[in-house]
PDB file of C-alpha atoms in Angstrom:
ATOM      1  CA  MET A 174     -58.599-200.185  30.291  1.00 44.00           C
ATOM      2  CA  ARG A 175     -55.019-198.263  31.927  1.00 38.00           C
ATOM      3  CA  HIS A 176     -56.441-195.604  29.559  1.00 41.00           C
ATOM      4  CA  ARG A 177     -60.205-195.108  30.391  1.00 43.00           C
ATOM      5  CA  LEU A 178     -58.838-195.356  34.384  1.00 39.00           C
ATOM      6  CA  VAL A 179     -56.371-192.281  33.168  1.00 38.00           C
ATOM      7  CA  ALA A 180     -58.790-190.584  31.508  1.00 42.00           C
ATOM      8  CA  ALA A 181     -61.523-190.941  34.282  1.00 42.00           C
ATOM      9  CA  ALA A 182     -58.453-189.710  36.377  1.00 41.00           C
ATOM     10  CA  VAL A 183     -58.306-186.535  34.457  1.00 38.00           C
ATOM     11  CA  VAL A 184     -62.110-185.972  34.144  1.00 40.00           C
ATOM     12  CA  THR A 185     -62.151-186.352  38.315  1.00 39.00           C
ATOM     13  CA  THR A 186     -59.101-184.166  38.595  1.00 36.00           C
ATOM     14  CA  LEU A 187     -60.428-181.371  36.481  1.00 39.00           C
ATOM     15  CA  ALA A 188     -63.870-181.572  38.292  1.00 42.00           C
ATOM     16  CA  ALA A 189     -61.850-181.256  41.373  1.00 39.00           C
ATOM     17  CA  VAL A 190     -60.058-178.041  40.464  1.00 36.00           C
ATOM     18  CA  ALA A 191     -62.989-177.128  38.621  1.00 39.00           C
ATOM     19  CA  SER A 192     -65.397-176.876  41.971  1.00 37.00           C
ATOM     20  CA  VAL A 193     -62.241-175.122  43.712  1.00 35.00           C
ATOM     21  CA  ALA A 194     -62.745-172.580  41.434  1.00 37.00           C
ATOM     22  CA  ALA A 195     -66.027-172.174  42.142  1.00 40.00           C
ATOM     23  CA  GLN A 196     -66.162-171.896  45.640  1.00 38.00           C
ATOM     24  CA  GLN A 197     -63.258-169.408  45.555  1.00 56.00           C
ATOM     25  CA  PRO A 198     -65.494-166.881  45.009  1.00 84.00           C
ATOM     26  CA  ALA A 199     -67.401-167.135  47.832  1.00 92.00           C
ATOM     27  CA  ALA A 200     -64.936-167.855  50.074  1.00 92.00           C
ATOM     28  CA  LEU A 201     -63.593-165.220  49.534  1.00 93.00           C
ATOM     29  CA  ARG A 202     -66.773-163.229  49.924  1.00 96.00           C
ATOM     30  CA  GLN A 203     -67.386-164.684  52.712  1.00 97.00           C
ATOM     31  CA  ALA A 204     -63.946-163.340  53.894  1.00 97.00           C
ATOM     32  CA  LEU A 205     -64.645-159.882  52.739  1.00 98.00           C
ATOM     33  CA  ASP A 206     -68.561-159.938  54.742  1.00 98.00           C
ATOM     34  CA  ALA A 207     -66.776-160.836  58.090  1.00 98.00           C
ATOM     35  CA  ALA A 208     -64.278-158.238  57.855  1.00 98.00           C
ATOM     36  CA  VAL A 209     -66.844-155.851  57.054  1.00 98.00           C
ATOM     37  CA  ALA A 210     -69.327-157.384  60.174  1.00 98.00           C
ATOM     38  CA  ALA A 211     -66.268-157.767  62.780  1.00 98.00           C
ATOM     39  CA  PRO A 212     -67.440-156.277  65.956  1.00 97.00           C
ATOM     40  CA  SER A 213     -64.022-154.564  66.343  1.00 97.00           C
ATOM     41  CA  ARG A 214     -66.185-151.981  63.886  1.00 98.00           C
ATOM     42  CA  THR A 215     -66.731-148.966  65.663  1.00 97.00           C
ATOM     43  CA  PRO A 216     -70.378-147.769  65.381  1.00 97.00           C
ATOM     44  CA  ALA A 217     -69.903-144.638  64.042  1.00 96.00           C
ATOM     45  CA  ASN A 218     -67.735-146.433  60.998  1.00 97.00           C
ATOM     46  CA  THR A 219     -70.231-149.017  59.658  1.00 98.00           C
ATOM     47  CA  ALA A 220     -73.107-145.824  59.742  1.00 97.00           C
ATOM     48  CA  ARG A 221     -71.004-145.386  56.320  1.00 97.00           C
ATOM     49  CA  ASP A 222     -70.906-148.354  54.981  1.00 98.00           C
ATOM     50  CA  LYS A 223     -74.621-147.706  53.133  1.00 97.00           C
ATOM     51  CA  TYR A 224     -72.462-145.072  51.144  1.00 97.00           C
ATOM     52  CA  ARG A 225     -68.523-146.439  50.834  1.00 98.00           C
ATOM     53  CA  HIS A 226     -69.956-150.485  50.224  1.00 98.00           C
ATOM     54  CA  PRO A 227     -66.846-151.444  51.245  1.00 98.00           C
ATOM     55  CA  ALA A 228     -67.079-155.340  50.730  1.00 98.00           C
ATOM     56  CA  ASP A 229     -68.231-154.783  47.041  1.00 98.00           C
ATOM     57  CA  THR A 230     -64.992-152.133  46.628  1.00 98.00           C
ATOM     58  CA  LEU A 231     -62.495-154.491  48.435  1.00 98.00           C
ATOM     59  CA  ALA A 232     -64.015-157.519  46.221  1.00 98.00           C
ATOM     60  CA  PHE A 233     -63.980-155.240  42.868  1.00 98.00           C
ATOM     61  CA  PHE A 234     -59.788-155.152  43.712  1.00 98.00           C
ATOM     62  CA  GLY A 235     -59.235-158.534  44.420  1.00 98.00           C
ATOM     63  CA  VAL A 236     -58.129-158.106  47.710  1.00 98.00           C
ATOM     64  CA  LYS A 237     -57.408-161.737  49.586  1.00 98.00           C
ATOM     65  CA  PRO A 238     -56.708-162.455  53.263  1.00 98.00           C
ATOM     66  CA  GLY A 239     -53.657-163.694  53.054  1.00 98.00           C
ATOM     67  CA  ASP A 240     -52.396-160.741  50.906  1.00 98.00           C
ATOM     68  CA  THR A 241     -49.654-158.316  51.638  1.00 98.00           C
ATOM     69  CA  VAL A 242     -52.004-154.875  51.432  1.00 98.00           C
ATOM     70  CA  VAL A 243     -50.454-151.116  51.455  1.00 98.00           C
ATOM     71  CA  GLU A 244     -53.617-148.642  53.302  1.00 98.00           C
ATOM     72  CA  ILE A 245     -51.991-145.387  51.590  1.00 98.00           C
ATOM     73  CA  TRP A 246     -52.950-142.722  54.448  1.00 97.00           C
ATOM     74  CA  PRO A 247     -55.273-144.472  56.389  1.00 97.00           C
ATOM     75  CA  SER A 248     -56.294-141.255  58.420  1.00 95.00           C
ATOM     76  CA  GLY A 249     -58.751-142.560  61.577  1.00 95.00           C
ATOM     77  CA  GLY A 250     -58.835-145.890  60.102  1.00 97.00           C
ATOM     78  CA  TRP A 251     -61.987-146.732  58.560  1.00 98.00           C
ATOM     79  CA  TYR A 252     -60.780-149.095  56.153  1.00 98.00           C
ATOM     80  CA  THR A 253     -57.746-150.466  58.042  1.00 98.00           C
ATOM     81  CA  GLU A 254     -60.875-151.376  61.374  1.00 98.00           C
ATOM     82  CA  ILE A 255     -61.905-153.778  57.989  1.00 98.00           C
ATOM     83  CA  LEU A 256     -58.564-154.549  56.427  1.00 98.00           C
ATOM     84  CA  ALA A 257     -56.952-155.645  59.637  1.00 98.00           C
ATOM     85  CA  PRO A 258     -59.524-158.458  60.189  1.00 98.00           C
ATOM     86  CA  LEU A 259     -59.075-159.265  56.611  1.00 98.00           C
ATOM     87  CA  THR A 260     -55.548-160.306  56.932  1.00 98.00           C
ATOM     88  CA  LYS A 261     -55.000-161.004  60.579  1.00 97.00           C
ATOM     89  CA  GLY A 262     -52.917-164.168  60.786  1.00 96.00           C
ATOM     90  CA  LYS A 263     -53.080-164.521  56.952  1.00 97.00           C
ATOM     91  CA  GLY A 264     -51.682-161.575  55.193  1.00 98.00           C
ATOM     92  CA  THR A 265     -49.861-158.318  55.667  1.00 98.00           C
ATOM     93  CA  LEU A 266     -51.029-154.791  56.613  1.00 98.00           C
ATOM     94  CA  TYR A 267     -49.397-151.480  56.199  1.00 98.00           C
ATOM     95  CA  ALA A 268     -50.001-148.601  56.987  1.00 98.00           C
ATOM     96  CA  ALA A 269     -48.805-145.575  54.720  1.00 98.00           C
ATOM     97  CA  VAL A 270     -49.136-141.949  56.285  1.00 97.00           C
ATOM     98  CA  PRO A 271     -47.804-139.427  56.085  1.00 93.00           C
ATOM     99  CA  SER A 272     -44.585-138.683  58.061  1.00 83.00           C
ATOM    100  CA  GLY A 273     -45.526-138.139  61.552  1.00 72.00           C
ATOM    101  CA  ASN A 274     -48.686-138.617  61.074  1.00 89.00           C
ATOM    102  CA  ALA A 275     -49.821-141.967  62.480  1.00 94.00           C
ATOM    103  CA  LYS A 276     -52.113-140.817  65.320  1.00 95.00           C
ATOM    104  CA  GLY A 277     -54.973-142.711  63.740  1.00 95.00           C
ATOM    105  CA  ILE A 278     -53.263-145.991  63.625  1.00 97.00           C
ATOM    106  CA  GLU A 279     -51.370-145.923  66.544  1.00 96.00           C
ATOM    107  CA  ALA A 280     -55.141-144.969  68.726  1.00 97.00           C
ATOM    108  CA  LEU A 281     -56.391-148.006  67.074  1.00 97.00           C
ATOM    109  CA  LYS A 282     -53.501-150.078  68.299  1.00 97.00           C
ATOM    110  CA  ALA A 283     -53.853-148.925  71.572  1.00 97.00           C
ATOM    111  CA  LYS A 284     -58.001-149.588  71.710  1.00 96.00           C
ATOM    112  CA  ASP A 285     -56.815-153.306  70.492  1.00 97.00           C
ATOM    113  CA  ALA A 286     -53.396-154.337  70.779  1.00 97.00           C
ATOM    114  CA  ALA A 287     -53.832-158.475  69.146  1.00 97.00           C
ATOM    115  CA  LEU A 288     -56.054-157.067  65.959  1.00 98.00           C
ATOM    116  CA  TYR A 289     -53.780-153.796  65.286  1.00 98.00           C
ATOM    117  CA  GLY A 290     -50.605-154.273  66.306  1.00 97.00           C
ATOM    118  CA  PRO A 291     -49.369-156.148  63.595  1.00 97.00           C
ATOM    119  CA  ILE A 292     -49.839-153.020  61.017  1.00 98.00           C
ATOM    120  CA  ARG A 293     -46.676-152.027  59.789  1.00 98.00           C
ATOM    121  CA  VAL A 294     -46.585-147.855  59.510  1.00 97.00           C
ATOM    122  CA  VAL A 295     -44.262-146.355  56.769  1.00 97.00           C
ATOM    123  CA  SER A 296     -44.165-143.176  55.300  1.00 96.00           C
ATOM    124  CA  PHE A 297     -45.553-141.912  52.441  1.00 96.00           C
ATOM    125  CA  PRO A 298     -44.452-140.487  50.336  1.00 94.00           C
ATOM    126  CA  ALA A 299     -41.108-141.303  51.847  1.00 94.00           C
ATOM    127  CA  ALA A 300     -38.204-139.475  51.855  1.00 92.00           C
ATOM    128  CA  ALA A 301     -34.395-140.907  51.994  1.00 92.00           C
ATOM    129  CA  GLY A 302     -34.266-142.659  54.947  1.00 91.00           C
ATOM    130  CA  GLN A 303     -37.788-143.121  56.026  1.00 94.00           C
ATOM    131  CA  ALA A 304     -39.321-146.282  56.977  1.00 95.00           C
ATOM    132  CA  LYS A 305     -41.369-147.001  53.557  1.00 96.00           C
ATOM    133  CA  VAL A 306     -42.570-150.484  51.985  1.00 98.00           C
ATOM    134  CA  PRO A 307     -39.906-152.781  50.456  1.00 98.00           C
ATOM    135  CA  ASP A 308     -40.201-152.467  46.493  1.00 98.00           C
ATOM    136  CA  GLY A 309     -42.046-154.978  45.045  1.00 98.00           C
ATOM    137  CA  THR A 310     -42.898-156.723  47.470  1.00 98.00           C
ATOM    138  CA  ALA A 311     -47.008-155.138  47.935  1.00 98.00           C
ATOM    139  CA  ASP A 312     -50.105-157.605  46.179  1.00 98.00           C
ATOM    140  CA  VAL A 313     -52.236-154.840  46.488  1.00 98.00           C
ATOM    141  CA  VAL A 314     -51.912-151.045  47.240  1.00 98.00           C
ATOM    142  CA  LEU A 315     -55.018-149.047  48.410  1.00 98.00           C
ATOM    143  CA  THR A 316     -56.099-145.035  48.456  1.00 98.00           C
ATOM    144  CA  PHE A 317     -59.438-144.204  49.604  1.00 98.00           C
ATOM    145  CA  ARG A 318     -60.163-140.472  48.804  1.00 97.00           C
ATOM    146  CA  ASN A 319     -56.085-139.077  48.704  1.00 96.00           C
ATOM    147  CA  VAL A 320     -55.971-138.562  44.770  1.00 97.00           C
ATOM    148  CA  HIS A 321     -57.276-135.601  45.630  1.00 96.00           C
ATOM    149  CA  ASN A 322     -54.821-134.454  48.094  1.00 94.00           C
ATOM    150  CA  TRP A 323     -51.714-134.896  46.365  1.00 94.00           C
ATOM    151  CA  ARG A 324     -53.350-133.196  43.180  1.00 91.00           C
ATOM    152  CA  MET A 325     -54.217-130.264  45.342  1.00 90.00           C
ATOM    153  CA  GLY A 326     -50.915-129.775  47.497  1.00 80.00           C
ATOM    154  CA  GLY A 327     -49.111-129.027  49.929  1.00 63.00           C
ATOM    155  CA  GLN A 328     -48.665-125.483  52.346  1.00 54.00           C
ATOM    156  CA  ASP A 329     -46.518-125.060  48.907  1.00 63.00           C
ATOM    157  CA  GLY A 330     -49.190-125.571  46.813  1.00 68.00           C
ATOM    158  CA  LYS A 331     -47.004-128.089  45.212  1.00 81.00           C
ATOM    159  CA  ASP A 332     -48.353-131.405  42.914  1.00 87.00           C
ATOM    160  CA  TYR A 333     -47.209-134.121  45.385  1.00 88.00           C
ATOM    161  CA  SER A 334     -49.216-136.790  42.810  1.00 95.00           C
ATOM    162  CA  PRO A 335     -46.780-137.970  40.036  1.00 96.00           C
ATOM    163  CA  GLU A 336     -44.447-138.616  42.841  1.00 96.00           C
ATOM    164  CA  ALA A 337     -47.131-140.608  44.966  1.00 97.00           C
ATOM    165  CA  PHE A 338     -47.880-142.665  41.514  1.00 98.00           C
ATOM    166  CA  LYS A 339     -44.395-143.602  41.511  1.00 98.00           C
ATOM    167  CA  GLN A 340     -43.565-144.909  44.675  1.00 98.00           C
ATOM    168  CA  MET A 341     -46.943-147.032  44.904  1.00 98.00           C
ATOM    169  CA  TYR A 342     -45.393-148.505  41.334  1.00 98.00           C
ATOM    170  CA  ALA A 343     -42.577-149.027  42.876  1.00 98.00           C
ATOM    171  CA  MET A 344     -43.945-151.013  45.472  1.00 98.00           C
ATOM    172  CA  LEU A 345     -46.080-152.982  44.070  1.00 98.00           C
ATOM    173  CA  LYS A 346     -44.947-156.813  42.394  1.00 98.00           C
ATOM    174  CA  LYS A 347     -44.943-157.150  39.293  1.00 98.00           C
ATOM    175  CA  GLY A 348     -49.031-158.120  38.559  1.00 98.00           C
ATOM    176  CA  GLY A 349     -50.088-156.364  41.745  1.00 98.00           C
ATOM    177  CA  THR A 350     -53.035-154.133  41.892  1.00 98.00           C
ATOM    178  CA  LEU A 351     -53.783-150.759  42.297  1.00 99.00           C
ATOM    179  CA  GLY A 352     -57.587-149.656  43.908  1.00 98.00           C
ATOM    180  CA  ILE A 353     -58.403-146.141  43.873  1.00 98.00           C
ATOM    181  CA  GLU A 354     -61.425-144.156  45.061  1.00 98.00           C
ATOM    182  CA  ASP A 355     -62.036-140.374  44.970  1.00 98.00           C
ATOM    183  CA  HIS A 356     -64.824-137.875  44.879  1.00 98.00           C
ATOM    184  CA  ARG A 357     -65.535-137.309  40.815  1.00 98.00           C
ATOM    185  CA  LEU A 358     -65.263-134.202  39.035  1.00 98.00           C
ATOM    186  CA  PRO A 359     -67.193-134.445  36.100  1.00 98.00           C
ATOM    187  CA  GLU A 360     -65.301-133.818  32.605  1.00 98.00           C
ATOM    188  CA  SER A 361     -67.008-131.429  31.644  1.00 97.00           C
ATOM    189  CA  ALA A 362     -65.882-129.149  34.756  1.00 96.00           C
ATOM    190  CA  SER A 363     -62.828-126.585  34.618  1.00 95.00           C
ATOM    191  CA  ASP A 364     -59.074-128.377  35.693  1.00 94.00           C
ATOM    192  CA  GLU A 365     -59.034-125.336  38.080  1.00 93.00           C
ATOM    193  CA  ARG A 366     -61.799-126.839  39.969  1.00 95.00           C
ATOM    194  CA  GLU A 367     -59.190-129.735  40.797  1.00 95.00           C
ATOM    195  CA  THR A 368     -57.251-127.451  43.033  1.00 91.00           C
ATOM    196  CA  LYS A 369     -59.710-126.271  45.272  1.00 93.00           C
ATOM    197  CA  SER A 370     -62.729-128.685  45.544  1.00 97.00           C
ATOM    198  CA  GLY A 371     -61.771-131.538  46.461  1.00 97.00           C
ATOM    199  CA  TYR A 372     -63.288-133.471  43.461  1.00 98.00           C
ATOM    200  CA  ILE A 373     -61.081-134.734  40.751  1.00 98.00           C
ATOM    201  CA  LYS A 374     -61.429-135.856  37.401  1.00 98.00           C
ATOM    202  CA  VAL A 375     -61.402-139.448  36.388  1.00 98.00           C
ATOM    203  CA  SER A 376     -59.229-138.344  33.313  1.00 98.00           C
ATOM    204  CA  THR A 377     -57.207-137.123  36.022  1.00 98.00           C
ATOM    205  CA  VAL A 378     -56.465-140.385  37.728  1.00 98.00           C
ATOM    206  CA  ARG A 379     -56.074-142.240  35.117  1.00 98.00           C
ATOM    207  CA  ARG A 380     -53.259-139.551  33.229  1.00 98.00           C
ATOM    208  CA  LEU A 381     -51.057-139.622  36.696  1.00 98.00           C
ATOM    209  CA  ALA A 382     -51.331-143.497  36.946  1.00 98.00           C
ATOM    210  CA  GLU A 383     -50.463-144.049  33.504  1.00 98.00           C
ATOM    211  CA  ALA A 384     -47.233-142.006  33.118  1.00 98.00           C
ATOM    212  CA  ALA A 385     -46.328-143.943  36.362  1.00 98.00           C
ATOM    213  CA  GLY A 386     -46.616-147.015  34.244  1.00 98.00           C
ATOM    214  CA  PHE A 387     -49.826-148.844  35.540  1.00 98.00           C
ATOM    215  CA  LYS A 388     -52.218-150.494  33.234  1.00 98.00           C
ATOM    216  CA  PHE A 389     -55.848-149.012  33.386  1.00 98.00           C
ATOM    217  CA  VAL A 390     -57.959-152.649  33.902  1.00 98.00           C
ATOM    218  CA  GLY A 391     -61.164-151.375  35.018  1.00 98.00           C
ATOM    219  CA  ALA A 392     -64.207-149.055  36.839  1.00 98.00           C
ATOM    220  CA  SER A 393     -67.204-149.510  38.742  1.00 98.00           C
ATOM    221  CA  GLU A 394     -69.694-148.009  39.698  1.00 98.00           C
ATOM    222  CA  VAL A 395     -70.439-148.708  43.530  1.00 98.00           C
ATOM    223  CA  ASN A 396     -69.711-145.829  44.839  1.00 98.00           C
ATOM    224  CA  ALA A 397     -71.565-143.788  41.911  1.00 98.00           C
ATOM    225  CA  ASN A 398     -74.342-140.823  43.101  1.00 98.00           C
ATOM    226  CA  LYS A 399     -76.381-139.203  40.954  1.00 97.00           C
ATOM    227  CA  ALA A 400     -77.666-136.559  43.710  1.00 98.00           C
ATOM    228  CA  ASP A 401     -74.587-135.568  43.760  1.00 98.00           C
ATOM    229  CA  SER A 402     -74.162-132.683  41.390  1.00 97.00           C
ATOM    230  CA  ALA A 403     -70.307-131.542  42.455  1.00 97.00           C
ATOM    231  CA  ASP A 404     -70.599-127.736  42.543  1.00 97.00           C
ATOM    232  CA  TRP A 405     -71.272-126.961  46.342  1.00 97.00           C
ATOM    233  CA  PRO A 406     -70.375-124.372  47.947  1.00 95.00           C
ATOM    234  CA  ASN A 407     -67.635-125.605  50.136  1.00 97.00           C
ATOM    235  CA  GLY A 408     -66.574-128.439  47.627  1.00 97.00           C
ATOM    236  CA  VAL A 409     -67.049-131.896  48.808  1.00 98.00           C
ATOM    237  CA  TRP A 410     -67.232-130.936  52.010  1.00 98.00           C
ATOM    238  CA  THR A 411     -70.010-129.784  52.197  1.00 98.00           C
ATOM    239  CA  LEU A 412     -71.739-132.729  52.312  1.00 98.00           C
ATOM    240  CA  PRO A 413     -71.709-135.661  54.694  1.00 97.00           C
ATOM    241  CA  PRO A 414     -69.930-136.480  56.759  1.00 96.00           C
ATOM    242  CA  THR A 415     -68.304-133.134  57.030  1.00 97.00           C
ATOM    243  CA  TYR A 416     -71.120-130.682  56.649  1.00 98.00           C
ATOM    244  CA  ALA A 417     -68.955-128.402  56.258  1.00 98.00           C
ATOM    245  CA  LEU A 418     -71.706-125.402  56.449  1.00 98.00           C
ATOM    246  CA  LYS A 419     -72.663-127.090  59.726  1.00 97.00           C
ATOM    247  CA  ASP A 420     -75.991-127.133  59.978  1.00 97.00           C
ATOM    248  CA  GLN A 421     -76.957-124.635  57.031  1.00 97.00           C
ATOM    249  CA  ASP A 422     -79.132-126.888  54.765  1.00 97.00           C
ATOM    250  CA  ARG A 423     -78.158-129.874  57.201  1.00 98.00           C
ATOM    251  CA  ALA A 424     -81.197-132.364  55.718  1.00 98.00           C
ATOM    252  CA  LYS A 425     -80.743-131.500  51.931  1.00 98.00           C
ATOM    253  CA  TYR A 426     -76.714-132.314  52.038  1.00 98.00           C
ATOM    254  CA  ALA A 427     -77.628-135.835  54.498  1.00 97.00           C
ATOM    255  CA  ALA A 428     -80.378-136.180  51.934  1.00 98.00           C
ATOM    256  CA  ILE A 429     -78.342-136.599  49.398  1.00 98.00           C
ATOM    257  CA  GLY A 430     -75.424-138.355  50.643  1.00 98.00           C
ATOM    258  CA  GLU A 431     -71.715-138.799  50.278  1.00 98.00           C
ATOM    259  CA  SER A 432     -69.901-137.517  46.926  1.00 98.00           C
ATOM    260  CA  ASP A 433     -69.984-138.958  43.556  1.00 98.00           C
ATOM    261  CA  ARG A 434     -67.296-141.521  43.652  1.00 98.00           C
ATOM    262  CA  MET A 435     -64.861-143.625  40.707  1.00 98.00           C
ATOM    263  CA  THR A 436     -63.741-147.101  41.898  1.00 98.00           C
ATOM    264  CA  LEU A 437     -60.678-147.730  39.142  1.00 98.00           C
ATOM    265  CA  LYS A 438     -58.279-150.614  39.594  1.00 98.00           C
ATOM    266  CA  PHE A 439     -54.847-150.661  38.334  1.00 98.00           C
ATOM    267  CA  ARG A 440     -52.070-153.150  37.415  1.00 98.00           C
ATOM    268  CA  LYS A 441     -48.838-153.381  37.568  1.00 98.00           C
ATOM    269  CA  PRO A 442     -47.076-154.668  34.162  1.00 98.00           C
TER     270      PRO A 442
END
């Protein structure tokens, strides 16, 4: 009789564990959808959701409300408007900004201190003595449409991408995730185009990440756009939302939409 009771208890426990496991993805998706639907988001940003698929992208990266999340170079805060309500009261959100350029995040803090005030602002890439994300503390590091900037370099023409990947690797916990979205350059294109077009090859991003120690986990086509040929007169900035050519062929570029983008997931071993 005792053995039957123990067996029944084991079966019940396993069923409960299976039930919780089945509920977790749905609960996570609900949290992501709620963050994307947050009333604090600005209309101009929500208008871009049809191109950027934020809930699907964050779900692919496995971002959870209780995570310590680092957003690299958030600029005006397009994704910050989603990550802040997602992590509020549960996780920690870092905004890693170019040194001396936190205007976008400071504007959000001024607009809604209760929501954006807890964001921790640090420098990236961090020089000696600058505030940075402590090593080995992040669950997830995210960067959206930035690797091409590091590859193109600053005014001195230096390629900052190796150092950027080195620092992102350092801030992650073992097993932590690096999520990258960027404008995708066809593999058949010349490498020289990476230095001026705003597009970058998947192979280049993988090479940089793996050289820093990351392991490639997988890719998603959630942000793909087959209408983007990646060969525009003013590079990726020809397309929306920048419209570098202003009114010239604007309807044509509006119909194409935002760029074709890679969405890549890496892991720190």
